[in-house]
Amino acid sequence: MSAAAATVTSSTTGGCEDRPVLRERGQHSVFCGLTGVVWLHRKIQDAFFLVVGSRTCAHLLQSAAGVMIFAEPRFGTAIIDDRDLAGLADANDELDRVVTQLLERRPDIKLLFLVGSCPSEVIKLDLSRAALRLNRQFAPGVRVLSYSGSGIETTFTQGEDACLASMVPVLPQTDASQLLVVGALADVVEDQFARLFAAMGIANVRFLPPRNSGDLPPVGAATQYLLAQPFLADTARALEQRGATRIAAPFPLGVEGTTLWLQAAADAFGIDPTRVRAATDMPRERGKRALANYRDRLAGKRMFLFPDSQLEIPLARFVSRELGMQVIEAGTPYLHRAHMADELALLPAGIQVSEGQDVERQLDRCRDARPDITVCGLGLANPLEAEGLTTKWSIELLFTPVQGYDQAGDLAELFARPLVRRTRLAV
Amino acid sequence: MKLTLWTYEGPPHVGAMRVATAMEGLHYVLHAPQGDTYADLLFTMIERQSKRPPVTYTTFQARDLGGDTAELFKTAAREAYERFRPQALLVGASCTAELIQDDPGGLARAVALPIPVVPVELPSYQKKENWGSAETFYQLVRAFAGPQAPKPGTQRAPRPAGQRPRCNLLGPTALGFRHRDDVSEITGLLDRMGIDVHVVAPLGATPADLATLGEADFNVVLYPETGMPAAQWLLRTFQQPVVKTVPIGIGATRDFIAEVAGIAGVDATAVLEADDSRLPWYSRSVDSTYLTGKRVFIFGDATHAVAAARIAAEELGFTVVGLGTYSREFAREVREAAARYGVEATITDDYLEVEAAIAAQHPELVLGTQMERHIAKRLGIPCAVISAPVHVQDFPARYSPQMGFEGANVIFDTWVHPLMMGLEEHLLHMFRDDAEFKDEAGASHLGSHAASRPVEATPEAPEPVMVAERSVAWDPAAEKELKKIPFFVRGKARRNTETFASDRGIATITVDTLYDAKAHFGR
Ligand code: SF4
């Protein structure tokens, strides 16, 4: 956090353009990777996420899950206490005991993730070894995997990346040609994409993560994978180790993003362009009509995005190109140049991209810019509203179906609603 | 290692944040990884605070470990001072930083800031949120009031003639259950008794205010969970007497007035006579007879749980069937209270245990935290919230104290509201086949919301806790007759009948067994 030295403006090299990026290192105001558990446990219906951490980790999960108190949530925390800190052999025995107790109570669990945290990493509790050990014990009924969602290693959505990456080594092998769509999507969005790919003539399409652990998609040298989310660096690397190749594309946010994303897959599979158009014309036009409803309200409005989910650059691209908004700054906790290359190529010049965070300085910039709408985390939203700025909580972008043609309008609406509300209120 | 699904309390540094956020002119530099910044949302979202908590997190990463986390901390402390210019800095570590042993206190001193630095060490792997608040407040009080302490053995100077007695109100924090409203209610009550409030702390106090705590004549501890260690230190150091009665409920408020009057040397007769709370009359009015003997299960922090039990038993005529707390530090007090009502105290921070205890008791009303609200919703039992932790809807816009006479009014309304109204309950008993009175129907004034109760939340659905006892069978006619009993007492009826049958060696329960048991146990 050394003040001046931490802020450097660098130029990208090897990307498709030279865009200055503001790099900052100061206080981050972002959740850690544990947060991914909140949506992943809903996505994979027979999985349980056991965080091995502290009371803080348990409290974070509970606070991020907000009002969603489930009768029997499929996540929990094995809280490390003083006795575990005394000796490591002890902590492993304790973990085995907690897992045994959990699996006895929850016979519906078929896939167990041991999720590492800052404390488990600092005390060097080896969860990958624990997973191997427990796997032997509980196979074949339950598979045990491990990944880290710790705040010292992962930021918010990187937890999903780590989770999916941990699944890649256990995916079955296939030599068949197939499309693998990677990144958790709302079930409804996944179904829409599956229909579109089928209509386009891509026969063999699988999704990672699956909705059920018994339905793990296979992978192999004839697999081409398409990222549905922009934060999956480790998962991509692991898939490539299994021989899969990435289909480069922007992300399926907005009509344009969705079209280019589908098109990239079609090209990779040598689909005839007329067939692609036949499959996508109708939903694309529908998506455009939905966006038109919001374009009037949003065009010309100025937006500032705090770093949070790594969705910021695709979002900035969408709102500026399809809604006519003016983005002042698009912050991202981490900039993956290769995965973001197609997005950056589309992103209008003049948008300041920033990587990392020094939240106080960023707040200064935001206040100076007085944007019409600020996309930020839950900790900042109300204080900024109290200062007269209109905000949108970024976590909603993860909890709402926003990808694809039929959600493009919903995505625009997420930004329109706070502005509309402002104009309605006379208090 | 303990498996935890939901927690009643956060880690102790969140307790420290509750103190820092409540105060003015104090800034907290917390050595912690980035994920720990989630705690901001507790204040900005749940409590709807319009300001960020005055907390700077160092947000160290894996690559900083083994290298310069200490330097990171020093930079954070220096920059926080320069940006926020607080009167004092509070410094400490979260659970992860505790493991890397950087000594925030020593590091902050090395920065040589021109303001006082108060280090707090909060053992994250042993202690929890309320303890963290209490310890932090105690350390702050010692740090700022300490230099003002008289020499040991010095007598307190008598209050100058004609000057109203003064007291401090200790314990209210950010994120507390109705703390802000309680403070104004009790401040008003004390004013009517001729007593001034000198400092309220931590809520609204500055470090400079803490330095003057010793000037008051006595201390009132509103929330022992957070305020008692500081009050005890002030008693030892400044010989300030401590008022220990927590004024929640009519009886406790009257006891509080008497205790305060004794310590302050004022005559409280007029204030006691002017008590215009509506709770006593509402409770005596005939409509409230239907409240008689309602079985109530109570769980919360120790202060609110114990107070609720007294109100339930003495002021509303309920029957306390369960009493418990997650505040292990106050287990003794809660056990004593439970003994007064003839129940076993539930002392646990495992919400599954609380759920099992509630399911086993078949209460007609649950008074608890947001966790019990969810448990009660699942079991189809009416519920009112009486204690932290609470969710955003329990920070109401309107004035709703728990303490004092107005607090008692609020409590009457809040607890009675989820229940069926008197005649409605009778009609439900009489006309079981009326479509509108089917089991899913909740209290009519609660609309469709209450109607969403699970149809067979009460023991028709197999109940894990009861399985072992199910040695008797029900014949179909008896089973059908049982269904004619409204859902909110059916669980009790089933249990009583089964106990009755197994005590008498009856293998199959018939319609007659059901009524025999009813005659035996009564309503
Ligand atoms: S940042 Fe680390 S300690 Fe904090 S909640 Fe996340 S994993 Fe747990």
mmCIF file of C-alpha atoms and ligand atoms in Angstrom, chain A residues 30-35 51-61 116-119 149-152 154, chain B residues 13 32-38 94-96 125, ligand 1:
data_model
loop_
_atom_site.group_PDB
_atom_site.id
_atom_site.type_symbol
_atom_site.label_atom_id
_atom_site.label_comp_id
_atom_site.label_asym_id
_atom_site.label_seq_id
_atom_site.Cartn_x
_atom_site.Cartn_y
_atom_site.Cartn_z
ATOM 1 C CA VAL A 30 -14.008 -6.831 -2.379
ATOM 2 C CA PHE A 31 -15.277 -10.142 -1.062
ATOM 3 C CA CYS A 32 -12.978 -13.154 -1.074
ATOM 4 C CA GLY A 33 -13.434 -16.267 -3.189
ATOM 5 C CA LEU A 34 -15.495 -18.019 -0.518
ATOM 6 C CA THR A 35 -18.452 -15.985 -1.722
ATOM 7 C CA VAL A 51 -15.253 -24.187 4.206
ATOM 8 C CA VAL A 52 -12.371 -24.958 6.512
ATOM 9 C CA GLY A 53 -11.842 -21.629 8.173
ATOM 10 C CA SER A 54 -12.607 -19.270 10.989
ATOM 11 C CA ARG A 55 -15.722 -17.722 12.439
ATOM 12 C CA THR A 56 -15.032 -14.811 10.088
ATOM 13 C CA CYS A 57 -15.412 -17.094 7.072
ATOM 14 C CA ALA A 58 -18.684 -18.484 8.409
ATOM 15 C CA HIS A 59 -19.922 -14.964 9.074
ATOM 16 C CA LEU A 60 -18.917 -13.787 5.599
ATOM 17 C CA LEU A 61 -20.872 -16.602 3.942
ATOM 18 C CA GLY A 116 -9.623 -23.549 1.896
ATOM 19 C CA SER A 117 -9.550 -20.154 3.595
ATOM 20 C CA CYS A 118 -6.896 -17.720 4.775
ATOM 21 C CA PRO A 119 -6.515 -19.417 8.165
ATOM 22 C CA GLY A 149 -11.423 -19.531 -1.751
ATOM 23 C CA SER A 150 -9.125 -17.656 0.591
ATOM 24 C CA GLY A 151 -8.978 -13.900 0.569
ATOM 25 C CA ILE A 152 -5.198 -13.906 0.400
ATOM 26 C CA THR A 154 -8.734 -15.128 -4.499
ATOM 27 C CA HIS B 13 -13.111 -8.033 15.538
ATOM 28 C CA ALA B 32 -6.998 -8.383 7.662
ATOM 29 C CA PRO B 33 -7.291 -9.943 4.202
ATOM 30 C CA GLN B 34 -9.628 -8.407 1.620
ATOM 31 C CA GLY B 35 -12.552 -10.756 2.176
ATOM 32 C CA ASP B 36 -12.939 -9.452 5.712
ATOM 33 C CA THR B 37 -14.192 -6.162 4.273
ATOM 34 C CA TYR B 38 -17.578 -7.911 3.971
ATOM 35 C CA SER B 94 -8.482 -10.315 12.408
ATOM 36 C CA CYS B 95 -8.291 -14.105 12.614
ATOM 37 C CA THR B 96 -5.794 -14.455 9.752
ATOM 38 C CA TYR B 125 -10.145 -18.704 17.757
HETATM 39 S S1 SF4 C 1 -10.787 -13.210 3.584
HETATM 40 FE FE1 SF4 C 1 -9.976 -15.104 4.404
HETATM 41 S S2 SF4 C 1 -10.473 -15.067 6.585
HETATM 42 FE FE2 SF4 C 1 -11.703 -13.521 5.583
HETATM 43 S S3 SF4 C 1 -13.621 -14.570 5.147
HETATM 44 FE FE3 SF4 C 1 -12.356 -14.776 3.303
HETATM 45 S S4 SF4 C 1 -11.248 -16.705 3.568
HETATM 46 FE FE4 SF4 C 1 -12.108 -16.175 5.553
#
